[in-house]
Short mmCIF file of C-alpha atoms in Angstrom, two decimals:
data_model
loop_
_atom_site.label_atom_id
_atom_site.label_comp_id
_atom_site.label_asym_id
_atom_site.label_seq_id
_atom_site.Cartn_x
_atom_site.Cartn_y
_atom_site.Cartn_z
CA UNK Z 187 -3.75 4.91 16.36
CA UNK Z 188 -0.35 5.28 18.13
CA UNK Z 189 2.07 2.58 17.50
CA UNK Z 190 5.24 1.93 19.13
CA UNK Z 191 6.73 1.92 15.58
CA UNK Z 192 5.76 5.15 14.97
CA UNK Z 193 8.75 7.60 14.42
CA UNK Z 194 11.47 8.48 12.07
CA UNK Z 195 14.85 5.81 11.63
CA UNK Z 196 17.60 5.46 9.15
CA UNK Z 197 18.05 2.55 6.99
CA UNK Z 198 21.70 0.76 6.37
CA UNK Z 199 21.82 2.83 3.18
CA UNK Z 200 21.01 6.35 4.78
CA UNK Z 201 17.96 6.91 4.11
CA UNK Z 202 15.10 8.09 6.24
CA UNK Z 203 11.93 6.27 7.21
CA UNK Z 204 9.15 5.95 8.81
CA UNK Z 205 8.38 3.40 11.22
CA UNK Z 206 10.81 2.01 13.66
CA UNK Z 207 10.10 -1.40 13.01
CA UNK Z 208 9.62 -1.06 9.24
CA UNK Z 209 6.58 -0.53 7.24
CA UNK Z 210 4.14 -2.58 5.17
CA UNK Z 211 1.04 -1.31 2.79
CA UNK Z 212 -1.16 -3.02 0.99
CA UNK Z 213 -2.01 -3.20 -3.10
CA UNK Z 214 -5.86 -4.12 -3.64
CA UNK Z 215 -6.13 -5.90 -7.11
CA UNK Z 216 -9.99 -5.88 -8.43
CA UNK Z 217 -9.37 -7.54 -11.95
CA UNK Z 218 -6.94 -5.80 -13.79
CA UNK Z 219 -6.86 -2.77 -11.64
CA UNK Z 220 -5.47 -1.45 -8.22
CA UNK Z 221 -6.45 0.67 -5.95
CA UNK Z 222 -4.32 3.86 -5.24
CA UNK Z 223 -4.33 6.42 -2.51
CA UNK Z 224 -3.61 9.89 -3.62
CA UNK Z 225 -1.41 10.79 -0.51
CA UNK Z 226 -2.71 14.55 0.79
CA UNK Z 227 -0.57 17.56 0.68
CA UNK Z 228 0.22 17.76 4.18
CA UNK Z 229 1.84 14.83 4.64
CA UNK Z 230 5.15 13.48 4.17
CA UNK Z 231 5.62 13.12 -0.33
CA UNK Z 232 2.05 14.48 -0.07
CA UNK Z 233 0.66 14.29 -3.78
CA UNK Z 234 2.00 11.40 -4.74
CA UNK Z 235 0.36 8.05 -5.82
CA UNK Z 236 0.55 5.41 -3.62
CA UNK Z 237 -1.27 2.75 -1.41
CA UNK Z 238 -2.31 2.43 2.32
CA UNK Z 239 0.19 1.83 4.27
CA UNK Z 240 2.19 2.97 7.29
CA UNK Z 241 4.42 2.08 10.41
CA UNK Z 242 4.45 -1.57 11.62
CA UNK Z 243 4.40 -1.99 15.39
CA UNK Z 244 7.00 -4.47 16.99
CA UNK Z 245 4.39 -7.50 17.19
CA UNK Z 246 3.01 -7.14 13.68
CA UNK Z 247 3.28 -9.07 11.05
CA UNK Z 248 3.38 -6.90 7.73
CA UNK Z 249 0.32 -8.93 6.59
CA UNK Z 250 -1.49 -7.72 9.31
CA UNK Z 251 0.26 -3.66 9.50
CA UNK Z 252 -1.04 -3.30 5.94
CA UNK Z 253 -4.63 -4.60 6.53
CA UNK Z 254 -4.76 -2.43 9.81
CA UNK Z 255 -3.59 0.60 7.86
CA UNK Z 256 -5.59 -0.09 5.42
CA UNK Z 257 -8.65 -0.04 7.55
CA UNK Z 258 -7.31 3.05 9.53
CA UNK Z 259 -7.14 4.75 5.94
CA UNK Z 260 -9.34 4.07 3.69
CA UNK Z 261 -11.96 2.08 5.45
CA UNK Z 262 -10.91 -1.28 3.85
CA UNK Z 263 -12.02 -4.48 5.87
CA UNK Z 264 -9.61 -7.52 5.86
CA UNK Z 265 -12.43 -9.50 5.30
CA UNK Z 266 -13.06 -7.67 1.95
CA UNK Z 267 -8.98 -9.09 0.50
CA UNK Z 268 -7.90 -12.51 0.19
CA UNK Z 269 -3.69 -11.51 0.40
CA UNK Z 270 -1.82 -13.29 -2.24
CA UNK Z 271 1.73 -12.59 -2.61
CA UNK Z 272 3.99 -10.25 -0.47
CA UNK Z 273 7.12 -8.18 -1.80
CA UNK Z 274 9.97 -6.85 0.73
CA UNK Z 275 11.44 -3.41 -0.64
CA UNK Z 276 15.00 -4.40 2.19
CA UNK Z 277 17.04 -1.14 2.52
CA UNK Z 278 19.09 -2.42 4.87
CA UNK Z 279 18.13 -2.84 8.46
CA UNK Z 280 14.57 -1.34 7.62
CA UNK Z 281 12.05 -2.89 5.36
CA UNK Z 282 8.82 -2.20 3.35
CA UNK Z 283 6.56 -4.82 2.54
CA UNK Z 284 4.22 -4.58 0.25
CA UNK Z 285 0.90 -7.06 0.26
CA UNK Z 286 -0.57 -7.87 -2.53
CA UNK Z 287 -3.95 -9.11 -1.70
CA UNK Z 288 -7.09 -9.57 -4.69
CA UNK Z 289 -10.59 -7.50 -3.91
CA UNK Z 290 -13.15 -10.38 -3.02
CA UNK Z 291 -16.13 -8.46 -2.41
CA UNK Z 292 -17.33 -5.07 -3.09
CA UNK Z 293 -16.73 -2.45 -0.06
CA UNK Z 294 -17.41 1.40 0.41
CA UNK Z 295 -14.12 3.12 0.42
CA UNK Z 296 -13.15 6.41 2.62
CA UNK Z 297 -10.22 9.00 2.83
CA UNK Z 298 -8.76 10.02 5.58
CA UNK Z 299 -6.76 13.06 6.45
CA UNK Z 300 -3.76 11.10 4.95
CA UNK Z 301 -5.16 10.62 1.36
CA UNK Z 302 -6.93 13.21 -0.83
CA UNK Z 303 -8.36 10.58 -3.57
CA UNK Z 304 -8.94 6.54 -3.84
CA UNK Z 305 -8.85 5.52 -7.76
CA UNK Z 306 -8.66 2.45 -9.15
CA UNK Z 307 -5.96 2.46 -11.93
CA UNK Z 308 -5.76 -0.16 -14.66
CA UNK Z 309 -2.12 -1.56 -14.25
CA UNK Z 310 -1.09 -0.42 -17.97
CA UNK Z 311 -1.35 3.41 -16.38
CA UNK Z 312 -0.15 3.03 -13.10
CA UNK Z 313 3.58 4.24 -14.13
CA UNK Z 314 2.31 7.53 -15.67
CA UNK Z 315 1.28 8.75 -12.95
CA UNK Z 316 3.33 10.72 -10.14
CA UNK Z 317 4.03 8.04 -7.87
CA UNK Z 318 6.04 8.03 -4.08
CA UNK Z 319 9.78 7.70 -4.91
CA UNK Z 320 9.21 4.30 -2.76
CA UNK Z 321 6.65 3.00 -4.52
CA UNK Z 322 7.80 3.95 -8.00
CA UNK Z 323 10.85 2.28 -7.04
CA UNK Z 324 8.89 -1.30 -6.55
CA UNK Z 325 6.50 -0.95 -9.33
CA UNK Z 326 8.70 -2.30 -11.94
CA UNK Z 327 8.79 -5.82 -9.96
CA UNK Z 328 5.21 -5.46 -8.80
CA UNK Z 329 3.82 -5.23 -11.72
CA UNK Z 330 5.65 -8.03 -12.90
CA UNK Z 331 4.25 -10.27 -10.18
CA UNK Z 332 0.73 -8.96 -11.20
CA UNK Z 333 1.18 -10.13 -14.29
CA UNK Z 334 2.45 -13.64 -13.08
CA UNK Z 335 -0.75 -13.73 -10.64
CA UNK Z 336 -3.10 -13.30 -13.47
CA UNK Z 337 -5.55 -12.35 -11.60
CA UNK Z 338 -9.14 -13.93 -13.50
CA UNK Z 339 -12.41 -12.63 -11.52
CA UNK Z 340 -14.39 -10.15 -13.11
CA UNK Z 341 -14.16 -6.80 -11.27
CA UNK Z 342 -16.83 -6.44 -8.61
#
C-alpha cells in the first residue's frame, strides 16, 4: 500500500529514516514470548531481527500504522492483539513507536516479501540475536516494560 509517509527524511540528530511522518511497529507478546520478523535480504538492514512495522501516513495514529503494517506483513489481524503499552524511540523531529500489544487468540501467520522468517522468541533470547540497530537500541527499555506488564495467559 502507498502511503503519503512513504519516503526517506532526516531526524534532528542526522540520521536517516523512513517514513515522513515517522514510523510505528508492533511487538506481539504470547506469554513470555514475542513475535519477530526476520527482515529479508533485500531490504533496507535486511537480516536483521525485528518486528512489523513501517511508515505512518499523516492521519495515523501509531496504534493503528503498526496494526496496518502488521496486517500488510505478516497477516496479523487487529482483532487477534489487545495493545497494551506504547514506547516512542524520539530522534528528534522523527519518531518510532513501538506497540506493545498481548496475542489474544491464535492466528495463521504469513511473510511477505519484506520478512524471510516469523519466530516467536522467549524474551530471555531476544538480545542474542542480530537485531535492527533501531530495535536493539529500544530493547533494553522494552524488555523492561515486559517485565513490568507481566504478562499471565498461557500461550495460545
Amino acid at each position: 500500500m502507498v502511503s503519503d509517509g512513504d519516503g526517506w527524511t532526516y531526524c534532528g540528530l542526522g540520521h536517516r529514516h523512513w517514513g515522513l511522518f515517522g514510523a510505528a511497529g508492533l511487538l506481539t507478546v504470547r506469554g513470555r514470548e514475542v513475535l519477530l520478523q526476520l527482515r529479508a535480504a533485500r531490504v533496507h538492514h535486511g537480516g536483521t531481527w525485528s518486528i512489523p512495522g513501517g511508515a505512518r501516513s499523516s492521519d495515523e495514529s501509531p496504534t493503528r500504522a503498526a496494526l496496518r503494517e502488521s496486517w500488510e506483513e505478516i497477516d496479523l489481524p487487529a482483532s487477534a492483539v489487545e495493545p497494551l503499552e506504547m514506547f516512542v524511540d524520539d530522534h528528534g523531529g522523527w519518531s518510532y513507536t513501538t506497540v506493545i500489544a498481548e496475542l489474544v487468540r491464535d492466528v495463521q501467520l504469513r511473510n511477505n516479501h519484506e520478512s524471510e522468517e516469523m519466530r516467536w522468541v522467549p524474551i530471555d533470547d531476544v538480545a542474542a540475536l542480530p537485531l535492527h540497530h533501531g530495535f536493539a537500541g529500544s530493547w533494553p527499555h522494552l524488555s523492561t516494560v515486559l517485565a513490568e506488564l507481566r504478562v499471565e495467559r498461557k500461550p495460545i
